[in-house]
mmCIF file of N, CA and C and ligand atoms in Angstrom:
data_model
loop_
_atom_site.group_PDB
_atom_site.id
_atom_site.type_symbol
_atom_site.label_atom_id
_atom_site.label_comp_id
_atom_site.label_asym_id
_atom_site.label_seq_id
_atom_site.Cartn_x
_atom_site.Cartn_y
_atom_site.Cartn_z
ATOM 1 N N MET A 16 0.879 -1.205 0.012
ATOM 2 C CA MET A 16 0.140 -0.002 -0.048
ATOM 3 C C MET A 16 0.819 1.389 0.087
ATOM 4 N N THR A 17 0.403 2.255 -0.703
ATOM 5 C CA THR A 17 1.069 3.499 -0.627
ATOM 6 C C THR A 17 0.207 4.566 -0.050
ATOM 7 N N THR A 18 0.637 5.238 0.968
ATOM 8 C CA THR A 18 -0.198 6.212 1.604
ATOM 9 C C THR A 18 0.880 7.522 1.525
ATOM 10 N N ILE A 19 0.173 8.706 1.961
ATOM 11 C CA ILE A 19 0.984 9.931 2.024
ATOM 12 C C ILE A 19 2.359 9.610 2.911
ATOM 13 N N PHE A 20 2.114 8.981 4.174
ATOM 14 C CA PHE A 20 3.245 8.613 5.058
ATOM 15 C C PHE A 20 4.343 7.675 4.293
ATOM 16 N N HIS A 21 3.844 6.939 3.479
ATOM 17 C CA HIS A 21 4.948 6.067 2.800
ATOM 18 C C HIS A 21 5.721 7.190 1.928
ATOM 19 N N ARG A 22 4.966 8.124 1.241
ATOM 20 C CA ARG A 22 5.676 9.015 0.305
ATOM 21 C C ARG A 22 6.744 9.934 1.040
ATOM 22 N N ILE A 23 6.244 10.214 2.351
ATOM 23 C CA ILE A 23 7.188 10.993 3.174
ATOM 24 C C ILE A 23 8.498 10.143 3.520
ATOM 25 N N ILE A 24 8.301 8.919 3.806
ATOM 26 C CA ILE A 24 9.380 8.344 4.091
ATOM 27 C C ILE A 24 10.375 8.053 2.997
ATOM 28 N N LYS A 25 9.833 7.937 1.834
ATOM 29 C CA LYS A 25 10.634 7.787 0.620
ATOM 30 C C LYS A 25 11.147 9.276 0.048
ATOM 31 N N ARG A 26 10.539 10.265 0.735
ATOM 32 C CA ARG A 26 11.206 11.526 0.363
ATOM 33 C C ARG A 26 10.568 12.034 -0.926
ATOM 34 N N GLU A 27 9.386 11.394 -1.379
ATOM 35 C CA GLU A 27 8.684 12.011 -2.429
ATOM 36 C C GLU A 27 7.881 12.994 -2.136
ATOM 37 N N LEU A 28 7.502 13.264 -0.819
ATOM 38 C CA LEU A 28 6.698 14.604 -0.140
ATOM 39 C C LEU A 28 7.476 15.212 0.731
ATOM 40 N N PRO A 29 7.487 16.455 0.855
ATOM 41 C CA PRO A 29 8.243 17.151 1.890
ATOM 42 C C PRO A 29 7.355 16.853 3.514
ATOM 43 N N ALA A 30 8.216 17.070 4.233
ATOM 44 C CA ALA A 30 7.525 17.023 5.799
ATOM 45 C C ALA A 30 8.674 17.683 6.489
ATOM 46 N N ASP A 31 8.152 18.097 7.845
ATOM 47 C CA ASP A 31 9.072 18.648 8.818
ATOM 48 C C ASP A 31 9.494 17.569 9.830
ATOM 49 N N ILE A 32 10.625 16.823 9.234
ATOM 50 C CA ILE A 32 11.070 15.642 9.975
ATOM 51 C C ILE A 32 11.776 15.800 11.102
ATOM 52 N N VAL A 33 11.445 15.391 12.444
ATOM 53 C CA VAL A 33 12.161 15.841 13.580
ATOM 54 C C VAL A 33 12.888 14.598 14.304
ATOM 55 N N TYR A 34 12.579 13.419 13.675
ATOM 56 C CA TYR A 34 13.442 12.236 14.294
ATOM 57 C C TYR A 34 13.210 11.220 12.978
ATOM 58 N N GLU A 35 14.320 10.509 12.905
ATOM 59 C CA GLU A 35 14.231 9.133 12.098
ATOM 60 C C GLU A 35 15.278 8.040 12.406
ATOM 61 N N ASP A 36 15.025 6.988 12.404
ATOM 62 C CA ASP A 36 15.848 5.929 12.661
ATOM 63 C C ASP A 36 15.436 4.615 11.562
ATOM 64 N N GLU A 37 16.370 3.496 11.674
ATOM 65 C CA GLU A 37 15.908 2.475 10.748
ATOM 66 C C GLU A 37 14.387 1.736 10.901
ATOM 67 N N HIS A 38 13.654 2.185 12.008
ATOM 68 C CA HIS A 38 12.491 1.559 12.144
ATOM 69 C C HIS A 38 11.404 2.518 11.962
ATOM 70 N N LEU A 39 11.621 3.714 12.240
ATOM 71 C CA LEU A 39 10.349 4.855 12.039
ATOM 72 C C LEU A 39 10.815 6.114 11.800
ATOM 73 N N ILE A 40 9.865 6.819 11.514
ATOM 74 C CA ILE A 40 10.049 8.303 11.072
ATOM 75 C C ILE A 40 9.007 9.296 11.908
ATOM 76 N N ALA A 41 9.609 10.390 12.273
ATOM 77 C CA ALA A 41 8.653 11.222 13.138
ATOM 78 C C ALA A 41 8.625 12.664 12.347
ATOM 79 N N PHE A 42 7.317 13.124 12.264
ATOM 80 C CA PHE A 42 7.412 14.647 11.593
ATOM 81 C C PHE A 42 5.981 15.251 11.987
ATOM 82 N N ARG A 43 6.270 16.575 11.946
ATOM 83 C CA ARG A 43 5.171 17.556 12.495
ATOM 84 C C ARG A 43 3.915 17.412 11.593
ATOM 85 N N ASP A 44 2.775 17.133 12.333
ATOM 86 C CA ASP A 44 1.314 17.073 11.416
ATOM 87 C C ASP A 44 1.176 18.420 10.765
ATOM 88 N N ILE A 45 0.500 18.167 9.442
ATOM 89 C CA ILE A 45 0.384 19.305 8.768
ATOM 90 C C ILE A 45 -0.906 20.174 9.181
ATOM 91 N N ALA A 46 -1.631 19.671 10.023
ATOM 92 C CA ALA A 46 -2.760 20.360 10.783
ATOM 93 C C ALA A 46 -2.745 20.147 12.285
ATOM 94 N N PRO A 47 -1.747 20.938 12.886
ATOM 95 C CA PRO A 47 -1.594 20.450 14.278
ATOM 96 C C PRO A 47 -2.724 20.868 15.247
ATOM 97 N N GLN A 48 -3.085 19.872 16.068
ATOM 98 C CA GLN A 48 -4.150 19.931 17.061
ATOM 99 C C GLN A 48 -3.777 20.502 18.490
ATOM 100 N N ALA A 49 -2.481 20.859 18.549
ATOM 101 C CA ALA A 49 -1.872 21.255 19.903
ATOM 102 C C ALA A 49 -0.529 21.879 19.420
ATOM 103 N N PRO A 50 -0.026 22.659 20.303
ATOM 104 C CA PRO A 50 1.332 23.421 20.144
ATOM 105 C C PRO A 50 2.346 22.542 19.455
ATOM 106 N N VAL A 51 2.213 21.105 20.178
ATOM 107 C CA VAL A 51 2.971 20.094 19.536
ATOM 108 C C VAL A 51 2.387 19.179 19.061
ATOM 109 N N HIS A 52 2.349 18.684 17.957
ATOM 110 C CA HIS A 52 1.734 17.660 17.225
ATOM 111 C C HIS A 52 2.419 16.887 16.298
ATOM 112 N N VAL A 53 3.119 15.764 16.727
ATOM 113 C CA VAL A 53 4.158 15.128 15.935
ATOM 114 C C VAL A 53 3.718 13.746 15.616
ATOM 115 N N LEU A 54 3.891 13.282 14.469
ATOM 116 C CA LEU A 54 3.340 11.727 14.079
ATOM 117 C C LEU A 54 4.704 11.054 14.034
ATOM 118 N N PHE A 55 4.444 9.644 14.719
ATOM 119 C CA PHE A 55 5.387 8.705 14.783
ATOM 120 C C PHE A 55 4.919 7.709 13.927
ATOM 121 N N VAL A 56 5.718 7.205 12.767
ATOM 122 C CA VAL A 56 5.161 6.201 11.694
ATOM 123 C C VAL A 56 6.113 5.245 11.573
ATOM 124 N N PRO A 57 5.686 3.805 11.546
ATOM 125 C CA PRO A 57 6.896 2.850 11.463
ATOM 126 C C PRO A 57 7.217 2.658 10.008
ATOM 127 N N LYS A 58 8.280 1.975 9.682
ATOM 128 C CA LYS A 58 8.539 2.016 8.248
ATOM 129 C C LYS A 58 8.042 0.538 7.597
ATOM 130 N N VAL A 59 7.450 -0.214 8.631
ATOM 131 C CA VAL A 59 6.821 -1.225 8.144
ATOM 132 C C VAL A 59 5.202 -1.138 7.731
ATOM 133 N N ASP A 60 5.013 -1.776 6.795
ATOM 134 C CA ASP A 60 3.585 -1.382 6.455
ATOM 135 C C ASP A 60 2.481 -2.229 7.054
ATOM 136 N N VAL A 61 1.640 -1.405 7.951
ATOM 137 C CA VAL A 61 0.525 -1.937 8.843
ATOM 138 C C VAL A 61 -0.554 -0.886 8.520
ATOM 139 N N ALA A 62 -1.730 -1.283 7.940
ATOM 140 C CA ALA A 62 -2.800 -0.285 7.792
ATOM 141 C C ALA A 62 -3.368 0.196 8.933
ATOM 142 N N THR A 63 -3.783 -0.596 9.788
ATOM 143 C CA THR A 63 -4.383 -0.260 11.017
ATOM 144 C C THR A 63 -3.939 -1.128 12.241
ATOM 145 N N LEU A 64 -4.319 -0.482 13.455
ATOM 146 C CA LEU A 64 -4.127 -1.377 14.663
ATOM 147 C C LEU A 64 -4.642 -2.709 14.464
ATOM 148 N N ASN A 65 -5.682 -2.912 13.844
ATOM 149 C CA ASN A 65 -6.520 -4.157 13.853
ATOM 150 C C ASN A 65 -5.521 -5.275 12.897
ATOM 151 N N ASP A 66 -4.787 -4.758 12.015
ATOM 152 C CA ASP A 66 -3.866 -5.470 11.340
ATOM 153 C C ASP A 66 -2.557 -5.898 11.816
ATOM 154 N N LEU A 67 -2.207 -5.269 13.117
ATOM 155 C CA LEU A 67 -0.849 -5.523 13.813
ATOM 156 C C LEU A 67 -0.918 -6.992 14.268
ATOM 157 N N ARG A 68 0.276 -7.760 13.941
ATOM 158 C CA ARG A 68 0.203 -9.238 14.411
ATOM 159 C C ARG A 68 0.938 -9.069 15.793
ATOM 160 N N ALA A 69 0.615 -10.367 16.718
ATOM 161 C CA ALA A 69 1.311 -10.423 18.032
ATOM 162 C C ALA A 69 2.900 -10.259 17.767
ATOM 163 N N ASP A 70 3.410 -10.932 16.811
ATOM 164 C CA ASP A 70 4.782 -10.724 16.444
ATOM 165 C C ASP A 70 5.338 -9.371 15.981
ATOM 166 N N GLN A 71 4.372 -8.534 15.854
ATOM 167 C CA GLN A 71 4.831 -7.245 15.512
ATOM 168 C C GLN A 71 4.719 -6.168 16.649
ATOM 169 N N ALA A 72 4.394 -6.545 17.686
ATOM 170 C CA ALA A 72 4.258 -5.761 18.928
ATOM 171 C C ALA A 72 5.321 -4.807 19.245
ATOM 172 N N GLU A 73 6.541 -5.166 18.713
ATOM 173 C CA GLU A 73 7.602 -4.256 18.980
ATOM 174 C C GLU A 73 7.433 -2.913 18.154
ATOM 175 N N ILE A 74 6.727 -3.107 17.128
ATOM 176 C CA ILE A 74 6.616 -1.753 16.213
ATOM 177 C C ILE A 74 5.918 -0.720 17.137
ATOM 178 N N VAL A 75 4.913 -0.907 17.878
ATOM 179 C CA VAL A 75 4.112 -0.084 18.557
ATOM 180 C C VAL A 75 5.029 0.284 19.844
ATOM 181 N N GLY A 76 5.506 -0.683 20.381
ATOM 182 C CA GLY A 76 6.506 -0.153 21.448
ATOM 183 C C GLY A 76 7.476 0.784 20.915
ATOM 184 N N ARG A 77 8.352 0.703 19.886
ATOM 185 C CA ARG A 77 9.135 1.615 19.413
ATOM 186 C C ARG A 77 8.433 2.870 19.065
ATOM 187 N N LEU A 78 7.310 3.150 18.586
ATOM 188 C CA LEU A 78 6.626 4.237 18.505
ATOM 189 C C LEU A 78 6.513 4.969 19.715
ATOM 190 N N ALA A 79 6.035 4.388 20.861
ATOM 191 C CA ALA A 79 5.731 4.841 22.129
ATOM 192 C C ALA A 79 7.126 5.444 22.817
ATOM 193 N N LEU A 80 8.019 4.534 22.664
ATOM 194 C CA LEU A 80 9.357 4.829 23.289
ATOM 195 C C LEU A 80 9.941 5.988 22.561
ATOM 196 N N ALA A 81 9.757 6.128 21.206
ATOM 197 C CA ALA A 81 10.326 7.156 20.458
ATOM 198 C C ALA A 81 9.602 8.586 20.879
ATOM 199 N N ALA A 82 8.338 8.578 20.980
ATOM 200 C CA ALA A 82 7.608 9.612 21.441
ATOM 201 C C ALA A 82 7.973 10.102 22.782
ATOM 202 N N ALA A 83 8.293 9.156 23.714
ATOM 203 C CA ALA A 83 8.758 9.505 25.143
ATOM 204 C C ALA A 83 10.161 10.014 25.073
ATOM 205 N N ALA A 84 11.012 9.775 24.311
ATOM 206 C CA ALA A 84 12.329 10.141 24.302
ATOM 207 C C ALA A 84 12.213 11.671 23.593
ATOM 208 N N TYR A 85 11.431 11.859 22.512
ATOM 209 C CA TYR A 85 11.155 13.200 21.886
ATOM 210 C C TYR A 85 10.857 14.179 23.115
ATOM 211 N N ALA A 86 9.777 13.770 23.751
ATOM 212 C CA ALA A 86 9.229 14.470 24.793
ATOM 213 C C ALA A 86 10.320 15.064 25.894
ATOM 214 N N LYS A 87 11.238 13.865 26.399
ATOM 215 C CA LYS A 87 12.307 14.316 27.044
ATOM 216 C C LYS A 87 13.270 15.154 26.407
ATOM 217 N N LYS A 88 13.623 14.866 25.118
ATOM 218 C CA LYS A 88 14.536 15.817 24.402
ATOM 219 C C LYS A 88 14.041 17.280 24.242
ATOM 220 N N GLU A 89 12.806 17.417 24.213
ATOM 221 C CA GLU A 89 12.150 18.737 23.900
ATOM 222 C C GLU A 89 11.847 19.343 25.412
ATOM 223 N N GLY A 90 11.919 18.532 26.340
ATOM 224 C CA GLY A 90 11.621 19.329 27.676
ATOM 225 C C GLY A 90 10.240 19.213 28.079
ATOM 226 N N PHE A 91 9.248 18.541 27.569
ATOM 227 C CA PHE A 91 7.992 18.718 28.023
ATOM 228 C C PHE A 91 7.510 17.310 28.594
ATOM 229 N N ASP A 92 8.501 16.531 28.842
ATOM 230 C CA ASP A 92 7.929 15.188 29.645
ATOM 231 C C ASP A 92 7.334 15.381 30.863
ATOM 232 N N GLU A 93 8.007 16.324 31.576
ATOM 233 C CA GLU A 93 7.297 16.381 32.861
ATOM 234 C C GLU A 93 6.117 16.996 32.812
ATOM 235 N N ASP A 94 5.784 18.023 31.880
ATOM 236 C CA ASP A 94 4.661 18.709 31.901
ATOM 237 C C ASP A 94 3.571 17.854 31.386
ATOM 238 N N GLY A 95 3.851 16.924 30.503
ATOM 239 C CA GLY A 95 2.982 15.828 29.938
ATOM 240 C C GLY A 95 2.611 16.059 28.581
ATOM 241 N N TYR A 96 2.167 14.967 28.237
ATOM 242 C CA TYR A 96 1.719 14.704 26.851
ATOM 243 C C TYR A 96 0.722 13.759 26.689
ATOM 244 N N ARG A 97 0.241 13.522 25.287
ATOM 245 C CA ARG A 97 -0.704 12.458 25.065
ATOM 246 C C ARG A 97 -0.276 11.814 23.803
ATOM 247 N N ILE A 98 -0.479 10.439 23.904
ATOM 248 C CA ILE A 98 -0.341 9.822 22.403
ATOM 249 C C ILE A 98 -1.613 9.071 22.261
ATOM 250 N N VAL A 99 -1.788 9.087 20.825
ATOM 251 C CA VAL A 99 -3.205 8.708 20.388
ATOM 252 C C VAL A 99 -2.846 7.802 19.039
ATOM 253 N N MET A 100 -3.617 6.595 18.960
ATOM 254 C CA MET A 100 -3.658 5.881 17.683
ATOM 255 C C MET A 100 -5.161 5.815 17.254
ATOM 256 N N ASN A 101 -5.493 6.396 16.060
ATOM 257 C CA ASN A 101 -6.903 6.212 15.656
ATOM 258 C C ASN A 101 -6.729 5.220 14.854
ATOM 259 N N CYS A 102 -7.867 4.279 15.164
ATOM 260 C CA CYS A 102 -8.223 3.019 14.221
ATOM 261 C C CYS A 102 -9.541 3.099 13.601
ATOM 262 N N ASN A 103 -9.678 3.162 12.109
ATOM 263 C CA ASN A 103 -10.834 3.240 11.333
ATOM 264 C C ASN A 103 -11.771 4.390 11.434
ATOM 265 N N GLU A 104 -12.910 4.175 11.025
ATOM 266 C CA GLU A 104 -13.876 5.218 10.740
ATOM 267 C C GLU A 104 -14.259 6.060 12.212
ATOM 268 N N ASP A 105 -14.679 5.328 13.089
ATOM 269 C CA ASP A 105 -15.165 6.068 14.243
ATOM 270 C C ASP A 105 -14.287 6.916 14.983
ATOM 271 N N ALA A 106 -13.087 6.586 14.761
ATOM 272 C CA ALA A 106 -11.747 7.057 15.574
ATOM 273 C C ALA A 106 -11.273 8.279 14.653
ATOM 274 N N GLY A 107 -11.774 8.318 13.256
ATOM 275 C CA GLY A 107 -11.370 9.347 12.368
ATOM 276 C C GLY A 107 -10.125 9.191 11.707
ATOM 277 N N GLN A 108 -9.726 7.797 11.540
ATOM 278 C CA GLN A 108 -8.507 7.470 10.950
ATOM 279 C C GLN A 108 -8.449 7.988 9.385
ATOM 280 N N THR A 109 -7.487 8.744 8.996
ATOM 281 C CA THR A 109 -7.767 9.155 7.573
ATOM 282 C C THR A 109 -6.397 8.685 6.668
ATOM 283 N N VAL A 110 -5.380 8.164 7.343
ATOM 284 C CA VAL A 110 -4.171 7.592 6.746
ATOM 285 C C VAL A 110 -3.819 6.364 7.090
ATOM 286 N N PHE A 111 -3.957 5.251 6.145
ATOM 287 C CA PHE A 111 -3.948 3.743 6.496
ATOM 288 C C PHE A 111 -2.700 3.211 6.660
ATOM 289 N N GLN A 112 -1.826 3.878 7.198
ATOM 290 C CA GLN A 112 -0.620 3.321 7.664
ATOM 291 C C GLN A 112 -0.576 3.715 9.279
ATOM 292 N N ILE A 113 -0.237 2.618 10.022
ATOM 293 C CA ILE A 113 -0.509 2.922 11.527
ATOM 294 C C ILE A 113 0.428 4.014 11.987
ATOM 295 N N HIS A 114 0.064 4.961 12.840
ATOM 296 C CA HIS A 114 0.847 6.071 13.186
ATOM 297 C C HIS A 114 0.507 6.415 14.767
ATOM 298 N N LEU A 115 1.400 7.058 15.427
ATOM 299 C CA LEU A 115 1.125 7.474 16.729
ATOM 300 C C LEU A 115 1.078 9.034 16.624
ATOM 301 N N HIS A 116 0.122 9.616 17.174
ATOM 302 C CA HIS A 116 0.025 11.083 17.536
ATOM 303 C C HIS A 116 0.508 11.392 18.706
ATOM 304 N N LEU A 117 1.630 12.424 18.922
ATOM 305 C CA LEU A 117 2.176 12.828 20.057
ATOM 306 C C LEU A 117 1.639 14.366 20.023
ATOM 307 N N LEU A 118 0.817 14.697 21.417
ATOM 308 C CA LEU A 118 0.168 15.954 21.377
ATOM 309 C C LEU A 118 0.701 16.601 22.683
ATOM 310 N N ALA A 119 1.010 17.836 22.609
ATOM 311 C CA ALA A 119 1.683 18.436 23.855
ATOM 312 C C ALA A 119 1.925 19.991 23.857
ATOM 313 N N GLY A 120 2.322 20.600 24.829
ATOM 314 C CA GLY A 120 2.480 21.906 24.626
ATOM 315 C C GLY A 120 1.439 22.788 25.509
ATOM 316 N N ALA A 121 0.504 22.352 25.927
ATOM 317 C CA ALA A 121 -0.530 23.093 26.489
ATOM 318 C C ALA A 121 -1.620 22.008 27.240
ATOM 319 N N PRO A 122 -2.177 22.483 28.198
ATOM 320 C CA PRO A 122 -3.205 21.678 28.910
ATOM 321 C C PRO A 122 -4.149 21.173 27.778
ATOM 322 N N LEU A 123 -4.414 19.687 27.720
ATOM 323 C CA LEU A 123 -5.241 19.182 26.660
ATOM 324 C C LEU A 123 -6.724 18.831 27.023
ATOM 325 N N GLY A 124 -7.668 19.053 26.273
ATOM 326 C CA GLY A 124 -8.984 18.876 26.466
ATOM 327 C C GLY A 124 -9.290 17.282 26.718
ATOM 328 N N ARG A 125 -10.076 17.006 27.379
ATOM 329 C CA ARG A 125 -10.306 15.529 27.419
ATOM 330 C C ARG A 125 -10.898 14.931 26.067
ATOM 331 N N PHE A 126 -10.818 13.586 25.951
ATOM 332 C CA PHE A 126 -11.478 13.164 24.883
ATOM 333 C C PHE A 126 -12.600 12.230 25.066
ATOM 334 N N GLY A 127 -13.287 11.981 24.017
ATOM 335 C CA GLY A 127 -14.575 11.068 24.130
ATOM 336 C C GLY A 127 -15.449 11.300 22.889
ATOM 337 N N THR A 128 -16.634 11.025 23.019
ATOM 338 C CA THR A 128 -17.590 10.932 21.881
ATOM 339 C C THR A 128 -17.719 12.586 21.504
ATOM 340 N N LYS A 129 -18.229 12.625 20.261
ATOM 341 C CA LYS A 129 -18.412 13.911 19.726
ATOM 342 C C LYS A 129 -19.551 14.518 20.361
ATOM 343 N N GLY A 130 -19.600 15.991 20.456
ATOM 344 C CA GLY A 130 -20.521 16.473 21.408
ATOM 345 C C GLY A 130 -21.967 16.482 20.798
HETATM 346 P P1 5GP B 26 -5.407 10.034 11.376
HETATM 347 O O1 5GP B 26 -6.616 10.904 11.322
HETATM 348 O O2 5GP B 26 -5.185 9.000 10.223
HETATM 349 O O3 5GP B 26 -5.096 9.247 12.721
HETATM 350 O O4 5GP B 26 -4.092 10.904 11.350
HETATM 351 C C1 5GP B 26 -3.649 11.467 10.048
HETATM 352 C C2 5GP B 26 -2.896 12.826 10.475
HETATM 353 O O5 5GP B 26 -1.893 13.003 9.131
HETATM 354 C C3 5GP B 26 -3.835 13.891 10.579
HETATM 355 O O6 5GP B 26 -3.719 14.566 11.675
HETATM 356 C C4 5GP B 26 -3.369 14.974 9.407
HETATM 357 O O7 5GP B 26 -3.377 16.174 9.816
HETATM 358 C C5 5GP B 26 -1.798 14.372 8.982
HETATM 359 N N1 5GP B 26 -1.743 14.562 7.626
HETATM 360 C C6 5GP B 26 -2.314 14.182 6.689
HETATM 361 N N2 5GP B 26 -1.572 14.525 5.287
HETATM 362 C C7 5GP B 26 -0.448 14.944 5.878
HETATM 363 C C8 5GP B 26 0.701 15.373 5.220
HETATM 364 O O8 5GP B 26 0.912 15.447 3.886
HETATM 365 N N3 5GP B 26 1.843 15.931 5.915
HETATM 366 C C9 5GP B 26 1.834 15.883 7.266
HETATM 367 N N4 5GP B 26 2.912 16.163 8.017
HETATM 368 N N5 5GP B 26 0.703 15.459 7.905
HETATM 369 C C10 5GP B 26 -0.434 14.970 7.278
#
């Protein structure tokens, strides 16, 4: 599958990349929902969390650890942050390559059903 995120990984589309290693890439969301809004995307193709196999658990662990490391590096780990993974329609998933949202930089509203 080729999504926008695959094209960013291949440098076919520009992005404000803040971190990259052999397993994942992290770049700023184009439509930030908080002062800090970074997406952590694995380099292995997995469309949704429903498609993640048990032997791929490490992929999500790496995303979470990379987000925590970024928070520490940027100095907002103690103030706090939220990580979110949207799965399918009701959660509003729009890009079908799993990714973790890191939101921070201000007190965040609670989450839940639409008003
Ligand atoms: P989802 O709704 O699938 O969980 O999150 C997809 C996210 O990707 C959205 O927050 C959206 O703003 C972001 N996004 C969509 N297209 C692009 C793009 O071309 N570049 C960047 N940096 N973010 C994008």
